Coordinates of C-alpha atoms in Angstrom, one line a residue:
X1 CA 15.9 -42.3 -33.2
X2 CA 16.2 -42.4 -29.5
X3 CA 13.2 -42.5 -27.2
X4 CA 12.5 -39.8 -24.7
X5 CA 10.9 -36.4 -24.0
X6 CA 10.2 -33.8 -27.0
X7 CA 11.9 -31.0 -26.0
X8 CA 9.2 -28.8 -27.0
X9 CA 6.9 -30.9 -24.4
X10 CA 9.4 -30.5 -21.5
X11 CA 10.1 -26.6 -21.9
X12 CA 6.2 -26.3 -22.3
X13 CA 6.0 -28.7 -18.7
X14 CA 8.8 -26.1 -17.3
X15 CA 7.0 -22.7 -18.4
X16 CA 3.5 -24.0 -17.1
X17 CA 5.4 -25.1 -13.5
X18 CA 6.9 -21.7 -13.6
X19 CA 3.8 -19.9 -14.2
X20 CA 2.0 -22.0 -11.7
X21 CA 4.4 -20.8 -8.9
X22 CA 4.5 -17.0 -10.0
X23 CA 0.5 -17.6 -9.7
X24 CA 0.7 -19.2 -6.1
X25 CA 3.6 -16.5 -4.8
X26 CA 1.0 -13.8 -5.7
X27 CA -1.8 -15.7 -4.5
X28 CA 0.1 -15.7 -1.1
X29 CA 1.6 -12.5 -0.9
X30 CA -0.6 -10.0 -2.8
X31 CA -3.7 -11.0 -1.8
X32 CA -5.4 -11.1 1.8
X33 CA -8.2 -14.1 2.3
X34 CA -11.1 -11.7 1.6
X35 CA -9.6 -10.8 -1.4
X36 CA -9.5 -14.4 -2.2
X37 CA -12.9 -15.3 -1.7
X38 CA -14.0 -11.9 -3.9
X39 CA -11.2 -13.0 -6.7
X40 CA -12.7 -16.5 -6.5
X41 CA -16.4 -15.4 -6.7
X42 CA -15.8 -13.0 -9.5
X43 CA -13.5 -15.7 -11.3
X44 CA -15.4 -18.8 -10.4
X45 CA -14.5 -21.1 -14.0
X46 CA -10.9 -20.7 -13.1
X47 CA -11.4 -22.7 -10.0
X48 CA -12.4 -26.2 -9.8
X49 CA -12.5 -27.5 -5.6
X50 CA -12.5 -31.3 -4.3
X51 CA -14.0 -30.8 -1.1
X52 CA -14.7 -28.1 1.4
X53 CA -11.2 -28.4 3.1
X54 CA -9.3 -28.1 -1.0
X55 CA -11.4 -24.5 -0.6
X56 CA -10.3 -24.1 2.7
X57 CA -6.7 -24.1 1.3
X58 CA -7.3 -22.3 -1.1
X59 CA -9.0 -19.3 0.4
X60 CA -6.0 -19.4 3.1
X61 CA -3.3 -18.7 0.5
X62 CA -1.8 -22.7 0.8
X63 CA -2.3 -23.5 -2.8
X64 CA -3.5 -22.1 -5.7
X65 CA -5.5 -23.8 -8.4
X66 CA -7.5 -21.2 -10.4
X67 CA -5.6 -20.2 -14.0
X68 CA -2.1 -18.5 -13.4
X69 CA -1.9 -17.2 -17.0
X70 CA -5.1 -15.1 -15.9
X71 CA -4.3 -14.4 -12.3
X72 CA -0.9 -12.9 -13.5
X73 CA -2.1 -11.0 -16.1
X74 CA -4.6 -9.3 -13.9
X75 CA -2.0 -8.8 -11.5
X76 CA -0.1 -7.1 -14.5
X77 CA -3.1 -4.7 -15.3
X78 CA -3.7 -3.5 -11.9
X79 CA 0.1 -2.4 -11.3
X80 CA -0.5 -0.4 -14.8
X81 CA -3.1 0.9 -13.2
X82 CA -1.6 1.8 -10.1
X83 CA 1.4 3.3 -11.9
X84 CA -0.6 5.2 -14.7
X85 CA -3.0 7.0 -11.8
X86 CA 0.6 7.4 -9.9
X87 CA 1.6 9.2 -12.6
X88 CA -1.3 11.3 -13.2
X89 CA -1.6 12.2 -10.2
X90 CA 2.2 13.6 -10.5
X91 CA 1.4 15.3 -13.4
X92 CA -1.2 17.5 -11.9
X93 CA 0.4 17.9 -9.0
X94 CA 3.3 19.4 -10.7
X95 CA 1.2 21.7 -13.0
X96 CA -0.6 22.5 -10.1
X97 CA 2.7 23.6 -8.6
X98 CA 3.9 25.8 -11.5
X99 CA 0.7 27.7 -12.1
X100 CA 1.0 29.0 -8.4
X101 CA 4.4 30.0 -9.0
X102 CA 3.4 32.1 -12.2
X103 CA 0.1 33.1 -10.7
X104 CA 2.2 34.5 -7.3
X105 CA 5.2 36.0 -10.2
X106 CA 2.7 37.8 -12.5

């Protein structure tokens, strides 16, 4: 038997790293530093800080160290959101549209 890494270790190291950078690229670009400070306040178990300056970072988008699983997920259900009141939105708009046209035909 030959010593080394289980596999099913390393792929579980490489899909947490991956997650872990997903989490910090939306941490950077989705999200301005007040947004931050109210994610962190509202999510404050995912977070665990060193020192004032480890905040510091953390609030100015140069690392992220909350739960990534969570912080993409949310970032998942608010782009539902988005799209789903997109589309309603769409959807009335366009019914709007055609009762006018038979209101102004009839």
């Amino acid at each position: 038997m030959t010593t080394g890494a289980d596999p099913l270790i390393e792929e579980s190291r490489l899909l947490t790293a991956a997650l872990q950078e997903r989490a910090h690229e939306i941490w950077i670009w989705c999200f301005s530093p007040r947004e931050r400070i109210d994610y962190i306040r509202k999510n404050r178990s995912q977070f665990e800080f060193h020192s004032y300056g480890h905040l510091v970072d953390v609030v100015r988008g140069r690392c992220f160290n909350g739960c990534a699983l969570k912080l993409i997920n949310w970032r998942n259900r608010v782009r539902v959101n988005m799209w789903r009141a997109a589309s309603a939105f769409c959807i009335a708009t366009w019914s709007l549209i055609i009762f006018i046209a038979i209101w102004l035909l009839s």
